[in-house]
mmCIF file of C-alpha atoms in Angstrom:
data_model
loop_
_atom_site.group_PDB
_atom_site.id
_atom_site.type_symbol
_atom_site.label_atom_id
_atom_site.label_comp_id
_atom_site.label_asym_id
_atom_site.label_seq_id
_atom_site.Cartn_x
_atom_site.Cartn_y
_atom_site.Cartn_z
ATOM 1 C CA UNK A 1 -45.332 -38.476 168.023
ATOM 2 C CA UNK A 2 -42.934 -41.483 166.732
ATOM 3 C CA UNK A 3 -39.374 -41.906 165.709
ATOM 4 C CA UNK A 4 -40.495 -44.398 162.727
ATOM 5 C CA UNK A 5 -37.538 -47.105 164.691
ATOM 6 C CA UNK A 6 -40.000 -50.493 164.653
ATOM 7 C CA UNK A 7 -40.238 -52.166 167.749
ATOM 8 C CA UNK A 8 -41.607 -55.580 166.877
ATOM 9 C CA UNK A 9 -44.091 -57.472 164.123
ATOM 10 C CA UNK A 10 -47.224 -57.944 165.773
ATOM 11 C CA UNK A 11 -49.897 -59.724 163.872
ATOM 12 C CA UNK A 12 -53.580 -58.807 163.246
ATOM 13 C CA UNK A 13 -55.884 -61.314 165.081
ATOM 14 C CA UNK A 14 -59.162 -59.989 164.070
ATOM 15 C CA UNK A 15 -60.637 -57.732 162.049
ATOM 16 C CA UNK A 16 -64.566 -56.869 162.691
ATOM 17 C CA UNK A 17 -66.531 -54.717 160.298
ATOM 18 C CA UNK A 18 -68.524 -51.992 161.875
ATOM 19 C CA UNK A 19 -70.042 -50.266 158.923
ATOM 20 C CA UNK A 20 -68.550 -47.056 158.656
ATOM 21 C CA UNK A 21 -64.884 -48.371 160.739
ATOM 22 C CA UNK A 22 -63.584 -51.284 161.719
ATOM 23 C CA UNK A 23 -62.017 -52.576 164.758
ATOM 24 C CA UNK A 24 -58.390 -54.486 164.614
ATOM 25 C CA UNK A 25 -57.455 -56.789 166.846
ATOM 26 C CA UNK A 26 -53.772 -56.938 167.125
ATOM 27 C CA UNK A 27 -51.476 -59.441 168.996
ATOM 28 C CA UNK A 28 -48.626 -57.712 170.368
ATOM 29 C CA UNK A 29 -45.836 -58.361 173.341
ATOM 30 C CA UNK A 30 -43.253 -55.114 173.463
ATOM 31 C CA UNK A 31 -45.537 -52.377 173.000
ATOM 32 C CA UNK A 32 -48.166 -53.907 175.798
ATOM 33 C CA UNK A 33 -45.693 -53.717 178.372
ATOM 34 C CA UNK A 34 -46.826 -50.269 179.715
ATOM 35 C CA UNK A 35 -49.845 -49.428 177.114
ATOM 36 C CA UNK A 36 -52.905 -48.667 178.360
ATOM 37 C CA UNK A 37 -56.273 -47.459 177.334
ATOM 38 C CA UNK A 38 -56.238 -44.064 175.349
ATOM 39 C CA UNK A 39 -52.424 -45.062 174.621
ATOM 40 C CA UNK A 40 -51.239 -44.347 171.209
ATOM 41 C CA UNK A 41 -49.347 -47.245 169.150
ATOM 42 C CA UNK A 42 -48.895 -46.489 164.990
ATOM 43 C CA UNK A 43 -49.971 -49.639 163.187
ATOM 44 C CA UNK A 44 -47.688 -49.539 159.844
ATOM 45 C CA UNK A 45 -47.474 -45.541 160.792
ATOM 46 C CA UNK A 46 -50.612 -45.032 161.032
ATOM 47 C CA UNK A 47 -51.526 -43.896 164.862
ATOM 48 C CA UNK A 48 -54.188 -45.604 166.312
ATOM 49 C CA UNK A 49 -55.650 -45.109 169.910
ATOM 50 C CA UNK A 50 -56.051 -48.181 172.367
ATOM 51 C CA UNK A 51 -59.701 -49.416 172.705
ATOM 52 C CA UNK A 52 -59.387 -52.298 174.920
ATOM 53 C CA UNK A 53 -56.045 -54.263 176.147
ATOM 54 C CA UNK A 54 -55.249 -57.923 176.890
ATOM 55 C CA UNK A 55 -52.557 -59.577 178.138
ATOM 56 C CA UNK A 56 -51.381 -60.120 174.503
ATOM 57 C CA UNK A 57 -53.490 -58.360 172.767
ATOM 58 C CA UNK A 58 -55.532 -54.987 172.119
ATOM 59 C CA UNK A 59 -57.694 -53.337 169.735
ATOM 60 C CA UNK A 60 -58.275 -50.297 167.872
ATOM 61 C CA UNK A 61 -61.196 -48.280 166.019
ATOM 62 C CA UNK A 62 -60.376 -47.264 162.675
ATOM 63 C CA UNK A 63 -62.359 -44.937 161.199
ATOM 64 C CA UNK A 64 -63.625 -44.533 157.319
ATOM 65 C CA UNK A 65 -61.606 -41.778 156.463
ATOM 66 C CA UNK A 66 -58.468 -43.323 158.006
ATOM 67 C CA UNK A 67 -59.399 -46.945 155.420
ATOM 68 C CA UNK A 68 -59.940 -44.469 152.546
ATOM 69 C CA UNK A 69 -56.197 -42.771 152.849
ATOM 70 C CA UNK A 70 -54.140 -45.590 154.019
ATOM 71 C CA UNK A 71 -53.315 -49.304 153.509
ATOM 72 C CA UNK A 72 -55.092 -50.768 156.671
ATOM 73 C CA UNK A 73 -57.965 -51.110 154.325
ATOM 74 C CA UNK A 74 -56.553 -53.866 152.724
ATOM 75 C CA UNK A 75 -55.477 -55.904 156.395
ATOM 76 C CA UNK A 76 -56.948 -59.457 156.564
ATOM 77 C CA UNK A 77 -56.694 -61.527 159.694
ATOM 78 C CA UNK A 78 -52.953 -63.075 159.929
ATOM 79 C CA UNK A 79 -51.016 -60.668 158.857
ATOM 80 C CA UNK A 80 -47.578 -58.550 160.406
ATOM 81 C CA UNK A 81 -47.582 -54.921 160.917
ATOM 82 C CA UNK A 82 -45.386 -52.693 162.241
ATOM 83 C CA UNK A 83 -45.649 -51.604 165.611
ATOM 84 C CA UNK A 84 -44.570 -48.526 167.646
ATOM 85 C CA UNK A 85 -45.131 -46.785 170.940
ATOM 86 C CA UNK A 86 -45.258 -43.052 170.969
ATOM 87 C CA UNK A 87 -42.240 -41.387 172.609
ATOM 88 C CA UNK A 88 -41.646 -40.420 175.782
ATOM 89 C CA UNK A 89 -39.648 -37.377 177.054
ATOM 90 C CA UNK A 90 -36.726 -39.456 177.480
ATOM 91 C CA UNK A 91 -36.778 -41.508 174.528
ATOM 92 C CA UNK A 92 -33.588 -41.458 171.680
ATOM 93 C CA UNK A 93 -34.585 -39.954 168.843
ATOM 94 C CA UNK A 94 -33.390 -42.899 166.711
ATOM 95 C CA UNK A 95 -35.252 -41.866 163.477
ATOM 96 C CA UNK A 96 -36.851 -38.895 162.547
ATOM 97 C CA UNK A 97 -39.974 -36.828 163.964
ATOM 98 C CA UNK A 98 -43.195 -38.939 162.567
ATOM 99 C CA UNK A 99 -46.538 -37.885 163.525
ATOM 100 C CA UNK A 100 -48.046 -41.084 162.464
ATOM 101 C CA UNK A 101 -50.311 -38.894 159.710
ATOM 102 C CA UNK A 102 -50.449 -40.644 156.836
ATOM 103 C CA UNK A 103 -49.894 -38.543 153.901
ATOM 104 C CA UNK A 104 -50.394 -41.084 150.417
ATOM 105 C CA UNK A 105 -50.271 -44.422 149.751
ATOM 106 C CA UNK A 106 -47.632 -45.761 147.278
ATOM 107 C CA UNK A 107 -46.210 -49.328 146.334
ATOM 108 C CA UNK A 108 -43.398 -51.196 145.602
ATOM 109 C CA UNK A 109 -42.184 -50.672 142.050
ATOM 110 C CA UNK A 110 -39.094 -52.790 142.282
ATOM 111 C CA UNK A 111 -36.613 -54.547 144.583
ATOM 112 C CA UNK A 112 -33.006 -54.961 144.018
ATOM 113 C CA UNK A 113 -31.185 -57.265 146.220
ATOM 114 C CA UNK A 114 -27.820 -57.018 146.743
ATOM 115 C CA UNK A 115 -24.787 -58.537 149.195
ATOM 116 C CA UNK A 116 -25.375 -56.733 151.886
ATOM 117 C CA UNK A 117 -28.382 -54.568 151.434
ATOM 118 C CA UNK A 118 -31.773 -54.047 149.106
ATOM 119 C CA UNK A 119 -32.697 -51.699 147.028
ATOM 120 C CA UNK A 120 -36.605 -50.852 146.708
ATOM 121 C CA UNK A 121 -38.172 -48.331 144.851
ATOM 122 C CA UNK A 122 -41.368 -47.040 145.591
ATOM 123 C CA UNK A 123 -44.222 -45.208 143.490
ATOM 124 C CA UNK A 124 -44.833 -41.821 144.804
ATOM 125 C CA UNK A 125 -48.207 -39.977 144.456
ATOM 126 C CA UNK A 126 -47.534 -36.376 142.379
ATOM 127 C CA UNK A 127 -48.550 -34.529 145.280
ATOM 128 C CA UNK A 128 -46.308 -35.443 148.047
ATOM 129 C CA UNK A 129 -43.016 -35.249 145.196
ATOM 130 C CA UNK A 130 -42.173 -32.386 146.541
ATOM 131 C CA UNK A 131 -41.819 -32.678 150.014
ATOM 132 C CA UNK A 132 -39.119 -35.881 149.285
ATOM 133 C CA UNK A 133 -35.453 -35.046 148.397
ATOM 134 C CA UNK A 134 -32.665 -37.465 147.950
ATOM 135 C CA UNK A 135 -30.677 -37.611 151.483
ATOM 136 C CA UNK A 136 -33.982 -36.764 153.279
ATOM 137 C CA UNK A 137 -36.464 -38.213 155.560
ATOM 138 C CA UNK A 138 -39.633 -40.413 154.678
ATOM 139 C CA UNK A 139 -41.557 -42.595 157.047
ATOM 140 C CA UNK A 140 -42.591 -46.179 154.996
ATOM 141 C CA UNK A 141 -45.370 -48.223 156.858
ATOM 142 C CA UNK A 142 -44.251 -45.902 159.605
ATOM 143 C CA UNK A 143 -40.434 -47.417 158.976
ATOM 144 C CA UNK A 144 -37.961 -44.174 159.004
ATOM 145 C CA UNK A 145 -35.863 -44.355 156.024
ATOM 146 C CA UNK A 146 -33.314 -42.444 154.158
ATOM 147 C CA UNK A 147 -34.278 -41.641 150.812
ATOM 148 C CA UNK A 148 -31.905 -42.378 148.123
ATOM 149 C CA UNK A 149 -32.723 -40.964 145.352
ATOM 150 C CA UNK A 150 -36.119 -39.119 143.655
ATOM 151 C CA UNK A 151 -38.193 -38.962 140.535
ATOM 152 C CA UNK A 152 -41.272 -37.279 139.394
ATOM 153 C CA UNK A 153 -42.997 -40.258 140.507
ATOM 154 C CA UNK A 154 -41.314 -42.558 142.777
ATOM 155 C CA UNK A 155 -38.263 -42.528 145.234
ATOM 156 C CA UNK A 156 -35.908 -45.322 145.891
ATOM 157 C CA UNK A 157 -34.424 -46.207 149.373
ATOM 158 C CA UNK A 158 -31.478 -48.696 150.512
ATOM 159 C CA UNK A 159 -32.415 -51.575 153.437
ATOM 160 C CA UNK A 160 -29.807 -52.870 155.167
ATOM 161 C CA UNK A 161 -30.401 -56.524 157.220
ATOM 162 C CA UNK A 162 -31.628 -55.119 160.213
ATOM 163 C CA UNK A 163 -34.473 -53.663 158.510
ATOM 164 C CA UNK A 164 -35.258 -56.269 156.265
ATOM 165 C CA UNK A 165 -35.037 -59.244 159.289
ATOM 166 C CA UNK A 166 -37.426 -56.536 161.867
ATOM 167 C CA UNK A 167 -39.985 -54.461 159.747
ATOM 168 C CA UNK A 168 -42.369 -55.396 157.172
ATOM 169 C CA UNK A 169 -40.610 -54.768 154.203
ATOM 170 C CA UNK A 170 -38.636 -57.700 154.732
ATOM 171 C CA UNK A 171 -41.656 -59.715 153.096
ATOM 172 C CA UNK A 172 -43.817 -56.733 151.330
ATOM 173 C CA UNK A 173 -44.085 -57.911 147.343
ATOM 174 C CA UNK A 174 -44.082 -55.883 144.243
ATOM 175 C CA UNK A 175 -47.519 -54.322 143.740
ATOM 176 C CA UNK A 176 -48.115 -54.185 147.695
ATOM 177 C CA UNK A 177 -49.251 -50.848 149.209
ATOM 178 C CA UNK A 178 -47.387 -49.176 151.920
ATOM 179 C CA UNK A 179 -48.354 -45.997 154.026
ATOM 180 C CA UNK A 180 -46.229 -42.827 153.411
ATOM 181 C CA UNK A 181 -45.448 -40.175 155.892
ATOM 182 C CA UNK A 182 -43.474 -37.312 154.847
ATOM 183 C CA UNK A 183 -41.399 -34.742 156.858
ATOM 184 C CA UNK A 184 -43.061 -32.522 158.590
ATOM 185 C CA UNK A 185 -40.920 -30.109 158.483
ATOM 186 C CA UNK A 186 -41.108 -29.466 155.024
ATOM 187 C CA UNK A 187 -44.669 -28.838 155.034
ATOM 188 C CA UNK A 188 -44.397 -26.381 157.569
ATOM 189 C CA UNK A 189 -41.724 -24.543 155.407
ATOM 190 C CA UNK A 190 -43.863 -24.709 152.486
ATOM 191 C CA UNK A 191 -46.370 -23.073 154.231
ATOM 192 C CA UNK A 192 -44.549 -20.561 155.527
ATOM 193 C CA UNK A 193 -43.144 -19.485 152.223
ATOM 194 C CA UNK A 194 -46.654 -19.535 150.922
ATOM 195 C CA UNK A 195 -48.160 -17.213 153.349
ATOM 196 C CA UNK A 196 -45.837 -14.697 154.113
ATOM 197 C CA UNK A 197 -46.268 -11.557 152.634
ATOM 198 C CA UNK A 198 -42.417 -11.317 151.633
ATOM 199 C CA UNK A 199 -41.252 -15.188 152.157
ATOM 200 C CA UNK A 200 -38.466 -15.804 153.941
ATOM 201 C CA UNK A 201 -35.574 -13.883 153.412
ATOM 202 C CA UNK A 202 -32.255 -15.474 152.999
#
């Protein structure tokens, strides 16, 4: 489990096709400081499992299914990605409960800079519109974020400096693909609701 709060930009060093995966290569500092093999780290919220480990570096297996439902498909050697170490007992809850499952792919629609914060809208795929509501919680490239507001087919959400200056979408263009995560909690509601002879009564 994650908190979607970034810890750093690490980069992808390598990228070797293996058919039906690939392994990453990723150079990292913050998150190698205790990882070790079998650790989990979410690469642009998408958790991935420690192969091997370096000093500065470490490497991943990504499977086919996991390049057909995400972004990390379209990786090439060079470029940032969000990084994050799962959380510990003790760790602050700083964002919101993220399981690192991606749940859709969308993409930047728009960005609207302001004085002191951005505005980007994001496409959102029909079937995850109703798990986001405005005021809610949505993890972007494994970034938690407050959703501003919602449409039938994409949700906007306000990034202040910090965000912009620490996380990926501080360079991600109009037209790029990002990795959406949506609350879990709603989807267990949902289901509940669904499956329960009477639903839940109020």
């Amino acid at each position: 489990m994650f908190t979607g709060i970034v810890e750093e930009l690490g980069t992808v060093a390598g990228i070797e096709d293996q058919g039906d995966a690939v392994r990453l290569t990723i150079s990292a500092e913050t998150v190698l400081s205790d990882a070790e093999l079998g650790a989990s780290i979410a690469v642009n919220g998408c958790c991935l499992t420690v192969a091997t480990l370096g000093e500065r570096e470490w490497t991943a297996d990504v499977m086919l299914e996991t390049l057909k439902r995400t972004s990390l498909h379209a990786l090439t050697a060079g470029d940032q990605v969000n990084l994050e170490r799962a959380v510990t007992p003790t760790t602050r809850l700083g964002g919101h409960i993220v399981q690192g499952h991606v749940d859709g792919v969308g993409r930047i629609v728009s960005r609207e800079p302001s004085e002191h914060w951005e505005v980007v809208t994001i496409s959102l795929p029909p079937e995850l519109v109703r798990y986001v509501v405005e005021k809610g919680s949505i993890a972007v490239d494994g970034i938690s974020l407050t959703v501003v507001s919602v449409s039938d087919d994409a949700f906007t959400v306000s990034l202040i400096p910090e965000t912009l200056a620490r996380t990926s979408l501080g360079f991600r263009a109009v037209g790029d693909e990002v990795n959406l995560e949506t609350d879990i909690i709603a989807k267990h509601v949902e289901k509940l609701v669904l499956t329960s002879p009477e639903g839940i009564r109020s």
